[in-house]
Short mmCIF file of C-alpha atoms in Angstrom, two decimals:
data_model
loop_
_atom_site.label_atom_id
_atom_site.label_comp_id
_atom_site.label_asym_id
_atom_site.label_seq_id
_atom_site.Cartn_x
_atom_site.Cartn_y
_atom_site.Cartn_z
CA MET Y 1 5.77 3.04 -48.88
CA THR Y 2 5.85 2.28 -45.16
CA ASP Y 3 6.64 -1.30 -44.17
CA ALA Y 4 3.59 -2.52 -42.24
CA THR Y 5 5.77 -4.96 -40.30
CA ALA Y 6 8.25 -2.28 -39.18
CA PRO Y 7 7.94 -1.35 -35.51
CA LEU Y 8 6.17 1.86 -34.61
CA LEU Y 9 7.99 1.97 -31.26
CA GLU Y 10 11.44 0.46 -30.74
CA LEU Y 11 13.89 0.40 -27.85
CA ARG Y 12 17.48 -0.65 -28.52
CA ASP Y 13 19.98 -1.73 -25.85
CA VAL Y 14 18.24 0.32 -23.13
CA SER Y 15 19.59 0.18 -19.55
CA LYS Y 16 18.56 1.96 -16.36
CA SER Y 17 20.06 1.68 -12.86
CA TYR Y 18 19.21 3.15 -9.48
CA GLY Y 19 22.07 3.32 -7.02
CA GLY Y 20 23.78 0.26 -8.42
CA VAL Y 21 20.55 -1.73 -8.80
CA HIS Y 22 19.85 -2.58 -12.44
CA ALA Y 23 16.17 -1.98 -13.24
CA LEU Y 24 16.76 -2.64 -16.97
CA ARG Y 25 19.75 -4.25 -18.64
CA ASN Y 26 20.41 -3.98 -22.39
CA VAL Y 27 16.72 -4.27 -23.26
CA ASP Y 28 15.43 -4.49 -26.82
CA PHE Y 29 11.70 -4.07 -27.43
CA ALA Y 30 9.62 -3.48 -30.54
CA GLY Y 31 5.88 -2.90 -30.94
CA ARG Y 32 3.96 -2.64 -34.21
CA ALA Y 33 1.17 -0.22 -35.06
CA GLY Y 34 -2.26 -1.80 -35.07
CA SER Y 35 -1.48 -4.39 -32.39
CA ILE Y 36 -2.08 -5.04 -28.69
CA HIS Y 37 1.26 -5.96 -27.16
CA ALA Y 38 1.21 -7.44 -23.64
CA VAL Y 39 4.23 -7.02 -21.34
CA LEU Y 40 4.54 -9.73 -18.67
CA GLY Y 41 6.79 -10.35 -15.71
CA GLU Y 42 7.07 -10.70 -11.96
CA ASN Y 43 7.32 -7.76 -9.57
CA GLY Y 44 10.67 -6.10 -10.18
CA ALA Y 45 11.03 -7.51 -13.68
CA GLY Y 46 11.46 -4.02 -15.17
CA LYS Y 47 8.03 -3.51 -16.74
CA SER Y 48 7.20 -0.23 -15.01
CA THR Y 49 10.68 1.18 -15.58
CA LEU Y 50 10.35 0.38 -19.27
CA MET Y 51 7.01 2.17 -19.49
CA LYS Y 52 8.33 5.20 -17.60
CA ILE Y 53 11.07 5.51 -20.20
CA VAL Y 54 8.58 5.15 -23.05
CA SER Y 55 6.33 7.85 -21.54
CA GLY Y 56 9.10 10.36 -20.76
CA VAL Y 57 8.86 10.06 -16.95
CA ILE Y 58 12.51 8.99 -16.71
CA ARG Y 59 15.41 8.82 -19.17
CA PRO Y 60 17.53 5.71 -19.78
CA ASP Y 61 21.17 5.62 -18.78
CA THR Y 62 22.13 4.07 -22.10
CA GLY Y 63 20.41 2.97 -25.29
CA GLU Y 64 18.04 4.50 -27.79
CA MET Y 65 14.30 4.78 -28.36
CA ARG Y 66 12.79 5.20 -31.82
CA LEU Y 67 9.30 6.24 -32.92
CA ASP Y 68 8.47 5.66 -36.58
CA GLY Y 69 12.11 4.80 -37.15
CA ARG Y 70 13.37 8.15 -35.85
CA PRO Y 71 15.38 8.51 -32.62
CA VAL Y 72 13.48 10.27 -29.82
CA ALA Y 73 14.52 11.31 -26.31
CA TYR Y 74 11.65 12.74 -24.29
CA THR Y 75 12.59 14.93 -21.34
CA SER Y 76 9.07 15.00 -19.88
CA PRO Y 77 5.70 13.27 -20.19
CA ARG Y 78 4.40 16.40 -21.94
CA GLU Y 79 6.87 15.85 -24.80
CA ALA Y 80 5.83 12.20 -25.05
CA VAL Y 81 2.13 13.11 -25.15
CA ALA Y 82 2.81 15.71 -27.85
CA ALA Y 83 4.39 12.91 -29.90
CA GLY Y 84 1.36 10.67 -29.35
CA VAL Y 85 2.68 8.45 -26.52
CA VAL Y 86 0.00 8.38 -23.80
CA CYS Y 87 -0.13 6.31 -20.60
CA VAL Y 88 -2.89 5.05 -18.32
CA PHE Y 89 -1.40 4.02 -14.99
CA GLN Y 90 -2.93 2.12 -12.08
CA GLU Y 91 -2.09 5.09 -9.84
CA LEU Y 92 -4.50 7.57 -11.33
CA SER Y 93 -3.38 11.05 -12.41
CA LEU Y 94 -6.76 12.69 -11.88
CA VAL Y 95 -7.24 15.83 -9.78
CA PRO Y 96 -9.89 14.82 -7.21
CA ASP Y 97 -11.40 18.27 -6.59
CA LEU Y 98 -11.89 19.08 -10.28
CA SER Y 99 -14.84 17.94 -12.37
CA VAL Y 100 -14.77 15.00 -14.72
CA ALA Y 101 -14.79 17.37 -17.70
CA ASP Y 102 -11.92 19.43 -16.28
CA ASN Y 103 -9.85 16.27 -15.83
CA VAL Y 104 -10.60 14.76 -19.23
CA CYS Y 105 -9.66 17.99 -21.04
CA ILE Y 106 -7.06 19.27 -18.59
CA THR Y 107 -4.11 19.45 -21.00
CA ASP Y 108 -5.92 21.11 -23.92
CA PRO Y 109 -9.37 22.47 -23.02
CA PRO Y 110 -11.51 24.00 -25.80
CA ARG Y 111 -11.39 27.79 -25.72
CA ARG Y 112 -13.62 30.66 -26.79
CA PHE Y 113 -12.35 34.24 -26.77
CA GLY Y 114 -9.29 33.08 -24.87
CA LEU Y 115 -11.30 31.47 -22.06
CA ILE Y 116 -12.21 27.85 -21.45
CA ASP Y 117 -15.44 27.03 -23.28
CA ARG Y 118 -17.21 25.09 -20.51
CA ARG Y 119 -20.07 23.89 -22.71
CA ALA Y 120 -17.72 22.59 -25.42
CA GLN Y 121 -15.58 20.96 -22.73
CA ARG Y 122 -18.59 19.14 -21.26
CA LEU Y 123 -19.66 17.94 -24.72
CA ALA Y 124 -16.15 16.69 -25.54
CA ALA Y 125 -15.92 14.90 -22.20
CA ALA Y 126 -19.39 13.36 -22.62
CA ALA Y 127 -18.43 11.94 -26.02
CA LEU Y 128 -15.26 10.35 -24.62
CA LEU Y 129 -17.13 8.99 -21.60
CA ALA Y 130 -19.73 7.42 -23.88
CA ARG Y 131 -16.92 5.79 -25.83
CA VAL Y 132 -15.59 4.05 -22.71
CA GLY Y 133 -19.05 2.95 -21.59
CA CYS Y 134 -20.10 5.76 -19.23
CA PRO Y 135 -22.77 7.65 -21.23
CA GLY Y 136 -24.72 8.49 -18.06
CA LEU Y 137 -21.82 9.97 -16.10
CA ASP Y 138 -22.27 13.71 -15.52
CA PRO Y 139 -19.17 15.57 -16.78
CA ARG Y 140 -19.78 18.15 -14.03
CA ALA Y 141 -19.39 15.57 -11.23
CA ARG Y 142 -16.30 15.88 -9.05
CA VAL Y 143 -13.83 13.06 -9.47
CA LYS Y 144 -13.47 12.52 -5.72
CA ASP Y 145 -17.17 11.65 -5.49
CA LEU Y 146 -16.87 8.78 -7.99
CA PRO Y 147 -16.20 5.12 -7.13
CA LEU Y 148 -12.79 3.76 -8.11
CA ALA Y 149 -14.06 1.89 -11.18
CA GLN Y 150 -15.58 5.07 -12.65
CA ARG Y 151 -12.41 7.01 -11.88
CA GLN Y 152 -10.43 4.48 -13.91
CA LEU Y 153 -12.85 4.86 -16.82
CA VAL Y 154 -12.41 8.64 -16.62
CA GLU Y 155 -8.63 8.13 -16.76
CA ILE Y 156 -9.00 6.01 -19.90
CA ALA Y 157 -11.33 8.59 -21.46
CA LYS Y 158 -8.74 11.28 -20.70
CA ALA Y 159 -6.04 9.25 -22.48
CA LEU Y 160 -8.21 8.68 -25.56
CA GLY Y 161 -8.84 12.43 -25.75
CA ARG Y 162 -5.14 12.94 -26.41
CA ASN Y 163 -5.35 11.03 -29.73
CA PRO Y 164 -2.63 8.49 -28.93
CA ARG Y 165 -0.47 6.69 -31.45
CA VAL Y 166 1.02 4.58 -28.65
CA LEU Y 167 -1.33 3.87 -25.73
CA VAL Y 168 0.27 2.31 -22.64
CA VAL Y 169 -2.19 0.71 -20.21
CA ASP Y 170 -0.21 -0.21 -17.08
CA GLU Y 171 -2.73 -2.00 -14.83
CA GLY Y 172 -5.09 0.78 -15.87
CA ALA Y 173 -8.12 -1.52 -15.84
CA SER Y 174 -7.37 -3.19 -12.50
CA ALA Y 175 -10.51 -1.84 -10.79
CA LEU Y 176 -12.85 -2.93 -13.59
CA SER Y 177 -14.81 -6.12 -14.06
CA GLY Y 178 -17.81 -7.45 -15.92
CA ALA Y 179 -19.46 -5.12 -18.40
CA GLU Y 180 -17.06 -2.23 -17.67
CA LEU Y 181 -14.01 -4.35 -18.47
CA ALA Y 182 -15.64 -5.79 -21.59
CA ARG Y 183 -16.34 -2.26 -22.84
CA VAL Y 184 -12.76 -1.14 -22.24
CA PHE Y 185 -11.52 -4.21 -24.13
CA ALA Y 186 -13.79 -3.27 -27.02
CA VAL Y 187 -12.37 0.27 -27.00
CA LEU Y 188 -8.79 -1.02 -26.99
CA ARG Y 189 -9.58 -3.25 -29.97
CA GLU Y 190 -11.14 -0.26 -31.74
CA VAL Y 191 -8.07 1.94 -31.29
CA ARG Y 192 -5.86 -0.99 -32.33
CA ASP Y 193 -7.87 -1.34 -35.53
CA GLU Y 194 -7.33 2.40 -36.12
CA GLY Y 195 -3.57 1.78 -36.18
CA VAL Y 196 -2.65 2.51 -32.57
CA LEU Y 197 -0.03 0.42 -30.76
CA VAL Y 198 -1.54 -0.63 -27.42
CA ILE Y 199 0.99 -1.77 -24.80
CA TYR Y 200 -0.95 -3.64 -22.13
CA ILE Y 201 0.46 -4.60 -18.72
CA SER Y 202 -1.72 -6.73 -16.48
CA HIS Y 203 -1.39 -9.34 -13.74
CA ARG Y 204 -4.47 -11.13 -15.04
CA MET Y 205 -3.42 -13.90 -17.40
CA ASN Y 206 -6.94 -14.48 -18.62
CA GLU Y 207 -7.11 -10.86 -19.80
CA ILE Y 208 -3.85 -11.30 -21.68
CA ARG Y 209 -5.14 -14.42 -23.39
CA GLU Y 210 -8.34 -12.65 -24.41
CA LEU Y 211 -6.85 -9.36 -25.56
CA ALA Y 212 -3.23 -9.58 -26.68
CA ASP Y 213 -1.85 -10.10 -30.19
CA ARG Y 214 1.78 -10.38 -29.06
CA CYS Y 215 3.52 -10.84 -25.70
CA SER Y 216 6.92 -9.93 -24.29
CA VAL Y 217 8.26 -11.49 -21.08
CA PHE Y 218 10.69 -9.63 -18.82
CA ARG Y 219 12.72 -11.08 -15.96
CA ASN Y 220 15.19 -9.36 -13.62
CA GLY Y 221 15.39 -6.28 -15.84
CA ARG Y 222 16.00 -8.21 -19.06
CA HIS Y 223 13.85 -8.95 -22.07
CA VAL Y 224 13.48 -12.74 -22.22
CA GLU Y 225 11.34 -13.40 -25.28
CA THR Y 226 8.62 -11.98 -27.55
CA PHE Y 227 6.07 -14.30 -29.14
CA ASP Y 228 2.65 -14.34 -30.76
CA ALA Y 229 -0.16 -14.65 -28.26
CA HIS Y 230 -1.83 -18.08 -27.96
CA THR Y 231 1.33 -19.87 -29.10
CA LEU Y 232 2.39 -20.61 -25.51
CA GLY Y 233 0.37 -21.82 -22.54
CA HIS Y 234 0.24 -20.42 -19.03
CA ASP Y 235 2.79 -22.93 -17.72
CA GLU Y 236 5.42 -21.98 -20.29
CA ILE Y 237 4.91 -18.26 -19.75
CA ILE Y 238 5.18 -18.53 -15.98
CA ARG Y 239 8.36 -20.62 -16.31
CA MET Y 240 9.80 -17.81 -18.46
CA MET Y 241 8.92 -15.27 -15.80
CA ILE Y 242 10.52 -17.35 -13.03
CA GLY Y 243 13.59 -18.62 -14.87
CA ARG Y 244 15.43 -19.71 -11.75
CA GLU Y 245 15.57 -22.10 -8.84
CA VAL Y 246 14.65 -20.93 -5.36
CA THR Y 247 17.87 -19.84 -3.67
CA GLY Y 248 18.85 -18.38 -0.34
CA VAL Y 249 19.63 -19.55 3.14
CA PHE Y 250 16.55 -19.99 5.31
CA PRO Y 251 16.28 -21.53 8.77
CA ALA Y 252 14.70 -24.97 8.91
CA LYS Y 253 10.95 -25.15 9.20
CA PRO Y 254 9.30 -27.52 11.70
CA ALA Y 255 9.89 -31.08 10.54
CA ALA Y 256 6.20 -31.96 10.77
CA PRO Y 257 2.99 -29.90 10.75
CA ARG Y 258 2.13 -28.61 14.21
CA ASP Y 259 -1.21 -28.19 15.91
CA TYR Y 260 -0.88 -24.44 16.49
CA PRO Y 261 -3.20 -22.94 19.13
CA PRO Y 262 -5.02 -20.05 17.39
CA ALA Y 263 -3.64 -16.56 18.09
CA ILE Y 264 -5.72 -14.52 15.63
CA ARG Y 265 -8.76 -15.43 13.56
CA VAL Y 266 -10.21 -13.18 10.87
CA ASP Y 267 -13.72 -13.68 9.49
CA HIS Y 268 -15.42 -11.93 6.55
CA LEU Y 269 -13.08 -8.92 6.57
CA SER Y 270 -13.88 -6.38 3.83
CA TRP Y 271 -12.96 -2.77 3.15
CA ASP Y 272 -13.82 -0.20 0.48
CA GLY Y 273 -14.07 -2.73 -2.35
CA ARG Y 274 -10.34 -3.46 -2.03
CA LEU Y 275 -10.63 -6.26 0.54
CA ARG Y 276 -13.29 -8.90 -0.09
CA ASP Y 277 -14.63 -11.29 2.53
CA ILE Y 278 -11.22 -12.39 3.82
CA GLY Y 279 -11.01 -15.19 6.37
CA PHE Y 280 -8.03 -17.01 7.89
CA THR Y 281 -6.47 -18.14 11.16
CA ILE Y 282 -2.85 -17.84 12.35
CA GLY Y 283 -1.64 -20.06 15.16
CA LYS Y 284 0.80 -19.20 17.92
CA GLY Y 285 4.25 -19.96 16.58
CA GLU Y 286 3.14 -20.05 12.93
CA ILE Y 287 4.52 -17.97 10.04
CA VAL Y 288 1.85 -17.32 7.42
CA GLY Y 289 2.80 -15.58 4.19
CA LEU Y 290 0.78 -13.18 2.04
CA GLY Y 291 1.52 -13.82 -1.61
CA GLY Y 292 0.21 -12.48 -4.90
CA LEU Y 293 1.34 -9.71 -7.17
CA ASP Y 294 1.52 -6.12 -5.99
CA GLY Y 295 -1.71 -4.24 -5.48
CA GLN Y 296 -4.01 -7.16 -4.69
CA GLY Y 297 -4.87 -5.96 -1.17
CA GLN Y 298 -1.94 -7.28 0.87
CA ARG Y 299 -0.91 -3.91 2.29
CA GLU Y 300 -4.49 -2.90 2.95
CA LEU Y 301 -5.04 -6.14 4.87
CA LEU Y 302 -2.11 -5.43 7.19
CA LEU Y 303 -3.30 -1.86 7.76
CA ALA Y 304 -6.85 -3.06 8.42
CA LEU Y 305 -5.67 -5.55 11.04
CA PHE Y 306 -3.57 -2.87 12.75
CA GLY Y 307 -6.53 -0.48 13.00
CA VAL Y 308 -5.23 2.10 10.53
CA LEU Y 309 -8.17 1.96 8.09
CA ARG Y 310 -11.67 3.24 8.80
CA GLY Y 311 -14.85 1.45 7.80
CA VAL Y 312 -13.43 -2.08 7.97
CA GLU Y 313 -16.11 -4.77 8.18
CA GLY Y 314 -15.74 -8.24 9.66
CA THR Y 315 -14.58 -9.85 12.88
CA VAL Y 316 -11.09 -10.17 14.38
CA THR Y 317 -10.73 -12.65 17.23
CA ILE Y 318 -7.63 -12.56 19.44
CA ASP Y 319 -6.95 -15.52 21.76
CA GLY Y 320 -10.55 -16.63 21.41
CA ARG Y 321 -12.14 -13.21 22.11
CA PRO Y 322 -13.65 -10.93 19.42
CA ARG Y 323 -11.79 -7.61 19.61
CA ARG Y 324 -12.45 -4.16 18.22
CA ILE Y 325 -9.18 -2.70 16.94
CA ASP Y 326 -9.99 0.94 16.20
CA GLY Y 327 -6.46 2.26 15.97
CA PRO Y 328 -2.76 1.41 16.32
CA ALA Y 329 -2.87 2.25 20.03
CA ALA Y 330 -5.51 -0.42 20.56
CA ALA Y 331 -3.58 -2.89 18.39
CA LYS Y 332 -0.35 -2.57 20.38
CA ALA Y 333 -2.06 -2.56 23.81
CA PRO Y 334 -0.85 -5.43 26.04
CA ASP Y 335 -4.12 -7.38 25.79
CA ILE Y 336 -3.71 -7.61 21.99
CA ALA Y 337 0.06 -7.00 21.61
CA MET Y 338 0.18 -6.58 17.83
CA ALA Y 339 3.02 -4.89 15.94
CA LEU Y 340 3.28 -3.75 12.32
CA ILE Y 341 6.60 -3.40 10.46
CA PRO Y 342 5.65 -0.84 7.78
CA GLU Y 343 6.52 -0.85 4.12
CA ASP Y 344 8.66 2.31 3.99
CA ARG Y 345 11.15 2.45 6.83
CA LYS Y 346 12.25 6.02 6.07
CA THR Y 347 8.81 7.67 6.10
CA GLU Y 348 6.68 5.28 8.15
CA GLY Y 349 9.11 3.45 10.44
CA LEU Y 350 11.75 5.91 11.56
CA VAL Y 351 12.34 9.50 12.60
CA LEU Y 352 15.56 9.94 10.68
CA ALA Y 353 16.88 12.95 12.62
CA MET Y 354 16.50 11.17 15.96
CA SER Y 355 19.07 8.82 17.45
CA VAL Y 356 19.14 5.06 17.08
CA ALA Y 357 18.32 4.68 20.78
CA ASP Y 358 15.34 7.05 20.69
CA ASN Y 359 13.92 5.37 17.59
CA ILE Y 360 14.15 1.94 19.20
CA ALA Y 361 12.47 3.25 22.35
CA LEU Y 362 9.62 5.13 20.64
CA SER Y 363 6.92 2.45 20.67
CA SER Y 364 7.62 1.09 24.15
CA LEU Y 365 8.01 4.21 26.30
CA GLY Y 366 4.78 3.43 28.15
CA GLY Y 367 6.20 0.08 29.20
CA HIS Y 368 9.28 1.68 30.77
CA GLY Y 369 7.51 3.98 33.19
CA SER Y 370 8.45 4.16 36.87
CA GLY Y 371 5.69 6.48 38.02
CA ILE Y 372 3.39 9.32 37.08
CA LEU Y 373 4.17 13.00 37.55
CA GLY Y 374 1.83 15.82 36.57
CA GLY Y 375 -0.25 13.56 34.32
CA GLY Y 376 2.80 12.29 32.45
CA ILE Y 377 4.96 9.18 32.74
CA LEU Y 378 8.33 9.11 34.45
CA ILE Y 379 10.64 6.97 32.32
CA ASP Y 380 12.99 4.51 33.98
CA ARG Y 381 15.89 5.63 31.82
CA ALA Y 382 18.39 3.10 33.11
CA ARG Y 383 16.07 0.18 32.33
CA LEU Y 384 15.18 1.66 28.94
CA ASP Y 385 18.83 2.16 27.99
CA SER Y 386 19.63 -1.40 29.07
CA ASP Y 387 16.78 -2.81 26.97
CA VAL Y 388 17.86 -0.75 23.95
CA GLU Y 389 21.44 -2.00 24.24
CA ALA Y 390 20.18 -5.58 24.58
CA MET Y 391 18.09 -5.18 21.44
CA VAL Y 392 21.06 -3.73 19.51
CA ARG Y 393 23.12 -6.79 20.47
CA SER Y 394 20.32 -9.26 19.75
CA LEU Y 395 19.68 -7.92 16.25
CA GLN Y 396 23.38 -7.22 15.63
CA ILE Y 397 22.69 -3.61 14.65
CA LYS Y 398 25.98 -2.21 13.43
CA VAL Y 399 26.29 1.13 15.21
CA GLY Y 400 29.19 2.36 17.30
CA ASP Y 401 27.11 4.82 19.31
CA VAL Y 402 23.35 4.40 19.80
CA ASN Y 403 23.11 8.20 20.15
CA ARG Y 404 23.98 8.65 16.47
CA ALA Y 405 21.19 9.77 14.15
CA VAL Y 406 19.50 6.74 12.61
CA ALA Y 407 19.82 8.44 9.19
CA THR Y 408 23.55 7.67 9.25
CA LEU Y 409 22.99 3.89 9.25
CA SER Y 410 22.86 1.64 6.21
CA GLY Y 411 19.47 0.57 4.89
CA GLY Y 412 19.76 -2.90 6.39
CA ASN Y 413 20.65 -1.54 9.82
CA GLN Y 414 17.83 1.00 9.61
CA GLN Y 415 15.43 -1.89 9.00
CA LYS Y 416 16.83 -3.68 12.04
CA VAL Y 417 16.10 -0.54 14.08
CA VAL Y 418 12.47 -0.64 12.90
CA LEU Y 419 12.26 -4.30 13.94
CA ALA Y 420 13.91 -3.54 17.27
CA LYS Y 421 11.45 -0.71 17.95
CA TRP Y 422 8.48 -3.02 17.64
CA LEU Y 423 10.08 -6.04 19.29
CA MET Y 424 10.58 -3.81 22.34
CA THR Y 425 6.77 -3.90 22.71
CA LYS Y 426 6.94 -7.72 23.11
CA PRO Y 427 4.33 -8.47 20.42
CA ARG Y 428 2.35 -11.70 20.32
CA ILE Y 429 1.18 -10.98 16.76
CA LEU Y 430 3.67 -9.57 14.26
CA LEU Y 431 2.62 -8.11 10.89
CA LEU Y 432 5.38 -7.48 8.35
CA ASN Y 433 5.05 -5.48 5.13
CA ASP Y 434 7.82 -6.58 2.74
CA PRO Y 435 10.47 -6.26 5.48
CA THR Y 436 13.55 -7.21 3.44
CA ARG Y 437 12.95 -5.07 0.37
CA GLY Y 438 16.08 -3.13 -0.57
CA ILE Y 439 18.47 -4.68 1.96
CA ASP Y 440 21.52 -6.89 1.49
CA VAL Y 441 21.51 -10.68 1.46
CA GLY Y 442 23.35 -11.05 4.74
CA THR Y 443 20.87 -8.88 6.62
CA LYS Y 444 18.00 -10.75 4.97
CA GLN Y 445 19.31 -14.03 6.34
CA GLU Y 446 19.57 -12.51 9.82
CA ILE Y 447 15.94 -11.37 9.60
CA TYR Y 448 14.81 -14.82 8.40
CA ALA Y 449 16.51 -16.40 11.41
CA LEU Y 450 14.92 -13.81 13.69
CA LEU Y 451 11.42 -14.55 12.37
CA ARG Y 452 11.84 -18.28 12.92
CA ARG Y 453 13.18 -17.66 16.42
CA LEU Y 454 10.18 -15.47 17.24
CA ALA Y 455 7.84 -18.14 15.89
CA ASP Y 456 9.55 -20.76 18.03
CA GLU Y 457 8.83 -18.49 21.02
CA GLY Y 458 5.11 -18.50 20.15
CA VAL Y 459 4.69 -15.28 18.15
CA ALA Y 460 2.08 -15.45 15.37
CA ILE Y 461 3.54 -13.89 12.21
CA LEU Y 462 1.82 -12.61 9.06
CA LEU Y 463 4.45 -11.83 6.41
CA PHE Y 464 3.75 -10.03 3.14
CA SER Y 465 6.65 -10.30 0.72
CA THR Y 466 7.12 -9.57 -2.97
CA ASP Y 467 10.00 -12.09 -2.97
CA LEU Y 468 8.70 -15.55 -3.82
CA ALA Y 469 11.80 -17.24 -2.44
CA GLU Y 470 11.09 -15.60 0.92
CA LEU Y 471 7.54 -16.93 1.03
CA ILE Y 472 8.73 -20.42 0.13
CA GLY Y 473 11.69 -20.43 2.52
CA CYS Y 474 10.11 -18.75 5.56
CA CYS Y 475 6.42 -19.61 5.67
CA ASP Y 476 4.47 -22.55 7.04
CA ARG Y 477 1.48 -21.53 4.93
CA VAL Y 478 0.93 -18.95 2.17
CA LEU Y 479 -2.31 -17.10 1.44
CA VAL Y 480 -2.32 -15.86 -2.16
CA LEU Y 481 -4.39 -12.72 -2.66
CA TYR Y 482 -6.05 -11.82 -5.94
CA ARG Y 483 -8.21 -8.72 -6.41
CA GLY Y 484 -8.67 -8.24 -2.69
CA GLY Y 485 -9.62 -11.80 -1.75
CA ILE Y 486 -7.83 -15.02 -0.88
CA ALA Y 487 -7.55 -16.94 -4.15
CA ARG Y 488 -5.78 -19.95 -2.66
CA GLU Y 489 -4.02 -21.25 0.42
CA LEU Y 490 -0.82 -23.25 0.04
CA ALA Y 491 0.94 -25.38 2.64
CA GLY Y 492 3.83 -27.84 2.82
CA ASP Y 493 5.09 -29.08 -0.53
CA ASP Y 494 2.41 -27.05 -2.34
CA ILE Y 495 4.32 -23.83 -1.55
CA THR Y 496 6.14 -23.51 -4.88
CA GLU Y 497 6.83 -20.65 -7.26
CA MET Y 498 4.62 -22.23 -9.89
CA ASN Y 499 1.68 -22.53 -7.50
CA ILE Y 500 2.11 -19.04 -6.04
CA LEU Y 501 2.39 -17.39 -9.45
CA GLY Y 502 -0.40 -19.48 -10.94
CA SER Y 503 -2.65 -18.46 -8.05
CA ALA Y 504 -1.51 -14.83 -8.31
CA PHE Y 505 -2.53 -14.78 -11.96
CA ASP Y 506 -5.77 -16.65 -11.10
CA VAL Y 507 -5.08 -19.55 -13.47
CA ALA Y 508 -5.01 -23.31 -12.97
CA LEU Y 509 -1.69 -24.82 -14.01
CA SER Y 510 -1.39 -28.14 -15.76
CA GLY Y 511 -1.23 -29.99 -12.45
CA GLY Y 512 -4.71 -28.77 -11.62
CA PRO Y 513 -5.91 -26.28 -9.03
CA VAL Y 514 -4.56 -26.34 -5.52
CA PRO Y 515 -7.45 -26.64 -3.06
CA ALA Y 516 -7.93 -23.88 -0.54
CA ARG Y 517 -7.62 -24.78 3.13
CA THR Y 518 -9.60 -22.78 5.61
CA HIS Y 519 -7.98 -23.61 8.99
CA GLY Y 520 -11.19 -22.60 10.69
CA ALA Y 521 -12.04 -19.58 8.55
CA GLU Y 522 -14.02 -19.49 5.36
CA VAL Y 523 -11.94 -18.71 2.28
CA PRO Y 524 -13.85 -17.19 -0.65
CA GLN Y 525 -13.36 -18.89 -3.99
#
């Protein structure tokens, strides 16, 4: 007789590292059949790495995984699916140009005489769509023509069609709300009651409270604790996720709040359902942080402000004048003077085969012209070289020869080159997308000092960071985003890890909600 309390899925002493960075350290995890098991933790806690191991996307460096008490070692997601381990990820795996039916049945379509039976496939897809609350969705519709919420429901239907024994939902319901979300919850409870282990990862604490039977908290790649749901409150869970004091060396903030003249004001900014009625003001010389957990619209907001996205609604006012920013060229023009430090320095910030000097000069060539010849710009090379060398010294970029390929530099020095490239444009508004991710502590401290120095010179700075300590140590105010809108604004002593995380999870902590402050722009509640 099978022990009903024995785990269906178990991980023992599992570790995984990437280039010396420990994503998981000696992790134990156990989930029982017929339960919904929530996995909680900050960004970088190890949740996604754990799920990639469970689903066969990656293999652990050490440790063992067991299914039904037997050791398993999947070499691919296909092997995991064949064993009944199925995942629904936030980044959808659908093929946009195929039909809904093709996507739902893509791994094992019904066949007749050796060919795909289209009618049977449509009927199978329709039944699964009805189960997830989309009975009216045409299985012949192309996925790319569906709104995001319906695409997520198709992804869930596809997973259910694989008859899972372990169903991993990693932010797989993040685009759903209202009746759609309630229906998905009902489906997850149904499959749980059929004996499936549902592993549910979400940044929405209220969902966890409503849905989960058990919870496991991860922090810094380690399993902290597993407990029955409803036995601990939000405060206790968030303290488990934090588990540390704020550390790091940050330059001193202004001793008293300043009356910053406005540099940029944003009103009612929305885009594609992923940004919702956002409003805020940043003053000259002010550092404003963007907080919240990954995927809540922070990156989209920076891209929208820099003119990268199309179809953005709302008003952006620069130095008191409404401006239309319809592309990066308009954003970096002298009358706006905005710069964006992108998220991925290797693919978005640098041309790796080019020299350090040429990378630094790329964005400011137009400002180093000495004349026009044949419709082009004559570059004042001596002045450009002098400015590049001055920037290398100012940012302490460790390179013996600026003509070396930038690919030969360390990650931290590459990031300094990205910063130097945009500082050469003399920006008045600086947007930063997680600028210290993946670089060493010493370089981080240099960048923190640089940001404060730029602010003291009057630059308005909007900083998105996944590092809470950075937001607390660097920023004069923090805007916490949740589901594409500003959930809360924090300033002064209110900028704490508890308040940022509580706002990111859209819960009120025991001290009560922190009131939003508008600073001249309406903040949706």
